[in-house]
Amino acid sequence: MDHKMTDDDYAQLPVAELVKDLGSSVTDGLTNTEVQQKLKTVGKNVIEKGQKENGFWNFIKNFTSLMACLLWVSGVIAILAGTPELGIAIWAVNIINGLFSYWEEHAAKKATDALSKMLPTYVSVIRDGKKIQVIAEDLVPGDLVVLQAGDAIPADARVLSSSSLQVDESALTGESVPVDKFADYKHGDGKFAIDNIVFAGTVVTSGTATVMVVETGMNTEFGQIAKLTQNQKGTVSPLTKELNRLTRQLSVLALVIGLGFFVLAIFFVHYPIAKSFIFALGMIVAFIPEGLLPTVTLSLAHGTKVMAKKHALLKNLDSVETLGETNVICSDKTGTLTQNQMTVNHIWLPDKEYTVTGTGYFNNGKIQFNQQDVNLKNEKDLSLLLDIALLNNDTKVQGGEEGKTAPKILGTPTEAGLNILTAKGGLDLDQRMQATPRLKELPFDSTRRRMTTLQQESDGKVAVYVKGALSNMMQVCDRILINGEVRPMTNADKTKIDQANQDYAAQGLRSLAFAYNTIAADDVSSAMIENTEQHLIFVGLAVMQDPPREEIYDAVKKCHSADIKIIMVTGDSSLTAKSIAVKIGIVSDKARVITGAELNQMSDDELRQAVKGEVIFARVAPEDKYRIVSMCQANGEIVAATGDGVNDAPALKKANIGIAMGVTGTDVAKEAADMILTDDNFASIVSAIEEGRTVYSNIQKFLVYIFNSNLSEAFPSLLFIISGGLIPLALTVMQILTVDLGTDMLPALGLGAEKSEPGIMDRPPRKRDAHLLNKGILLKSFCYYGLIGSLVSAAAYFFVNWQYGWPSVSLAHGGYVYAAATTMTLAAIVFCQVATVLNCRTETTSLFKIGIFSNHRIMWGIVFEICLLTFLIYVPFVHGLFGTAPINLLDWIYLLCIPVPLILIDEARKWFIRKYMNKKKAA
């Protein structure tokens, strides 16, 4: 068999040649021996996952980031400097953080793998002349497969025979309307518009068929797009880039400060080189935020867990923060912005228009006229239209519980909507089928776009019930039903019907026409399309749409207030796409609509300009969505793209954040994506973006918290240098490490789990050239919090010396008084940090508004650091290691007086900022 043949080539082959080429039979299929031979040559019918990550290197990468390397080197320096306990402590932090990061990412990937849905497990095939069930992955070209409604199609196959076969190809084309399939060849517009070929990854919505497999696995169209996805390299997250940049900045800063203090210690204080080296190391340690990686990891992990509860599953921790930077969302319409549940909301009769309440595939509404529920006994024309909708229908709506689980649809979305409409009217299918059984069906086809059923009436006559597209129905209707009376249809009637249809179409609504006739029972056997679908009586229109999700309106408003642009990219028509986009507030009525055909004529520069304005893309192909995402990125945007079909996978991989649908999404789309929505809901994307912004904000809060203590730690060394050694070092290297790795760590981690600050979605996304470490953070850290902490802790050092005679006696350089003074410096820094960590929880919102005790992680962190401090002060065997000593009651009174004033000062600062911002907003 020649695998270089295309699906179109197979479609055009005469059946005899097709069977010969595939070595099969149209009646008996393949033999088991032939199947085994083909499996050896063509392989399993599976979509390959692409090259898997090496487990070992995936583990090691958690210990080789720039920050991790800096800490490894710091540990080596500490050991070489004769302080092995310092080096070991730094290494321990690196090891624990690396293990923590690996575990969190591993857990997220396991959850995603569990969620993934593969191709159908079992299929019905004919082998050796017998119909049997086989595992889908064991299919080979030449297999004879039997399909029915609800079956997922396991491979590309040629239709040999069919009955009313319709297939949902939205996974490949993005089109939400099922397409007809026949045994005869016809190639319409588009790559997949081949009437007698069914494709892997699509689903049979109605009818039955016998098909012969022509391609399997990676040779299918599904597999070819999967291969394109696997070849598409992912992008490096902005957070990864920013952390690398921040690490380089901090490395240079720490080394420059350390080198500067090393030189000053030798030439100004005349310290020995060995002591100067350890002194400089203390400065390096002070300015390396050892808790940065644990805090970032915890923030991302916490964000991932919060998002999972909000129906968004992240595959990679870095994706959390990238979501926070997103300023463009390229979103599908069907199922994401809308409910993917076709709902009839109007019924139009020539003399009346009814409204239908309720949405979705649940009997949750009524048929009304002038806002009053109708009684079908008094509405004969309406009753007839509903009867046609009920009986001229092959779709079943099974199960489901409103607000909990979606029902299963066996058939087409349009007929499912009609089923729910008739239920709202009070009709019972079983009862009506028993009273008016179906005698014959003239199946729908895409040429005449009508479906006809013949129903036995109780009076012996046979009713001909017809539904279809209005333009096609008008060709066969020459009479009209108005208020129970039938009369010839006039040109005025036709104009009125056409105008009603146009008015609905302008609102993005679809109209389905209904007509009827009666024939004698003797004419049933000879009833054909040509002699039955003629001289029909027009009844009316059922008007429907896939309704927007209820929560979508608030989600779109949030996006606008957060300066996030939404670009609808859909396979639906221009009119429908624009109507929905305007209705839910994505764009104004002036938005430009670009079709796939128009897009193909545009240059990259033209497209880059187009995506800067209000724009909607309709009737797009897979490469179109990929190109749209690429051009948005070329404009410097951070792009999130949604998708569920295999055709979406390349664009999902290309986007900064690829978002796959968990319910309707294909396996290839889920593998390509960074995030999976377990409820297929656009509102979940907005919630995830909010959490992403929170994560970034929390990392910046952590930096403020850590850097302000860095200045407090460095200030004693600065006094030591400036005084030429007259003021002894008020803080030892091990005490600096106690702050960095001990007392600061847990409260800092608590900041990583802080909830969203009110108003976080009222700000624009951070600019692409903005950085984690900016002037605002440095000023707040060093010139505000850090300066206050430095003065308070230095005062604590002198306070202890004052109790023992200073300034009458010189400052203590050793002994108990020196140890007590350095201990007091350490304790004062800790109590300043207690106030600072609470102040850092919000940028402008009052701490009292969100609740002082609402972040339990921080509160337990504060308890821990005070307990650790008490342990270091009063447990004798650690005094020698950390240079600490017991302090007295007066010292504790000093310490307890620190936090409250610092919190109140910051509350005043935030109050002035809020007042200024409100005044500016009002202006």
PDB file of C-alpha atoms in Angstrom, residues 310 323-327 329 554-566 682-694 697 756-765 921:
ATOM      1  CA  LYS A 310     -11.607  27.280  39.668  1.00  0.00           C
ATOM      2  CA  LEU A 323      -1.279  34.291  32.737  1.00  0.00           C
ATOM      3  CA  GLY A 324      -0.951  37.382  34.891  1.00  0.00           C
ATOM      4  CA  GLU A 325       0.899  39.161  32.082  1.00  0.00           C
ATOM      5  CA  THR A 326      -1.580  38.187  29.379  1.00  0.00           C
ATOM      6  CA  ASN A 327      -3.002  41.158  27.506  1.00  0.00           C
ATOM      7  CA  ILE A 329      -6.861  36.347  24.533  1.00  0.00           C
ATOM      8  CA  ASP A 554     -18.962  39.777  33.833  1.00  0.00           C
ATOM      9  CA  ALA A 555     -15.839  37.980  32.621  1.00  0.00           C
ATOM     10  CA  VAL A 556     -15.637  40.191  29.519  1.00  0.00           C
ATOM     11  CA  LYS A 557     -16.151  43.339  31.636  1.00  0.00           C
ATOM     12  CA  LYS A 558     -13.288  42.228  33.876  1.00  0.00           C
ATOM     13  CA  CYS A 559     -11.076  41.817  30.826  1.00  0.00           C
ATOM     14  CA  HIS A 560     -11.879  45.319  29.586  1.00  0.00           C
ATOM     15  CA  SER A 561     -11.227  46.891  32.991  1.00  0.00           C
ATOM     16  CA  ALA A 562      -7.960  44.959  33.154  1.00  0.00           C
ATOM     17  CA  ASP A 563      -6.920  46.167  29.659  1.00  0.00           C
ATOM     18  CA  ILE A 564      -7.049  42.645  28.237  1.00  0.00           C
ATOM     19  CA  LYS A 565      -8.073  42.466  24.597  1.00  0.00           C
ATOM     20  CA  ILE A 566     -10.263  39.574  23.401  1.00  0.00           C
ATOM     21  CA  PHE A 682     -14.040  31.498  29.319  1.00  0.00           C
ATOM     22  CA  ALA A 683     -14.795  32.878  32.790  1.00  0.00           C
ATOM     23  CA  SER A 684     -12.320  30.333  34.200  1.00  0.00           C
ATOM     24  CA  ILE A 685      -9.606  31.906  32.022  1.00  0.00           C
ATOM     25  CA  VAL A 686     -10.310  35.311  33.546  1.00  0.00           C
ATOM     26  CA  SER A 687     -10.154  33.841  37.062  1.00  0.00           C
ATOM     27  CA  ALA A 688      -6.836  32.219  36.161  1.00  0.00           C
ATOM     28  CA  ILE A 689      -5.479  35.541  34.863  1.00  0.00           C
ATOM     29  CA  GLU A 690      -6.491  37.201  38.123  1.00  0.00           C
ATOM     30  CA  GLU A 691      -4.636  34.523  40.074  1.00  0.00           C
ATOM     31  CA  GLY A 692      -1.621  34.952  37.787  1.00  0.00           C
ATOM     32  CA  ARG A 693      -1.520  38.666  38.549  1.00  0.00           C
ATOM     33  CA  THR A 694      -1.784  37.856  42.236  1.00  0.00           C
ATOM     34  CA  SER A 697       2.207  40.782  42.937  1.00  0.00           C
ATOM     35  CA  SER A 756      -5.802  38.752  45.474  1.00  0.00           C
ATOM     36  CA  GLU A 757      -5.823  42.347  46.601  1.00  0.00           C
ATOM     37  CA  PRO A 758      -9.105  44.168  45.796  1.00  0.00           C
ATOM     38  CA  GLY A 759      -8.853  46.003  42.477  1.00  0.00           C
ATOM     39  CA  ILE A 760      -6.081  43.852  41.009  1.00  0.00           C
ATOM     40  CA  MET A 761      -8.155  43.402  37.827  1.00  0.00           C
ATOM     41  CA  ASP A 762      -8.682  47.145  37.520  1.00  0.00           C
ATOM     42  CA  ARG A 763      -5.033  47.604  36.594  1.00  0.00           C
ATOM     43  CA  PRO A 764      -3.509  47.080  33.148  1.00  0.00           C
ATOM     44  CA  PRO A 765      -1.155  44.126  32.653  1.00  0.00           C
ATOM     45  CA  LYS A 921      -9.587  59.019  39.182  1.00  0.00           C
TER      46      LYS A 921
END
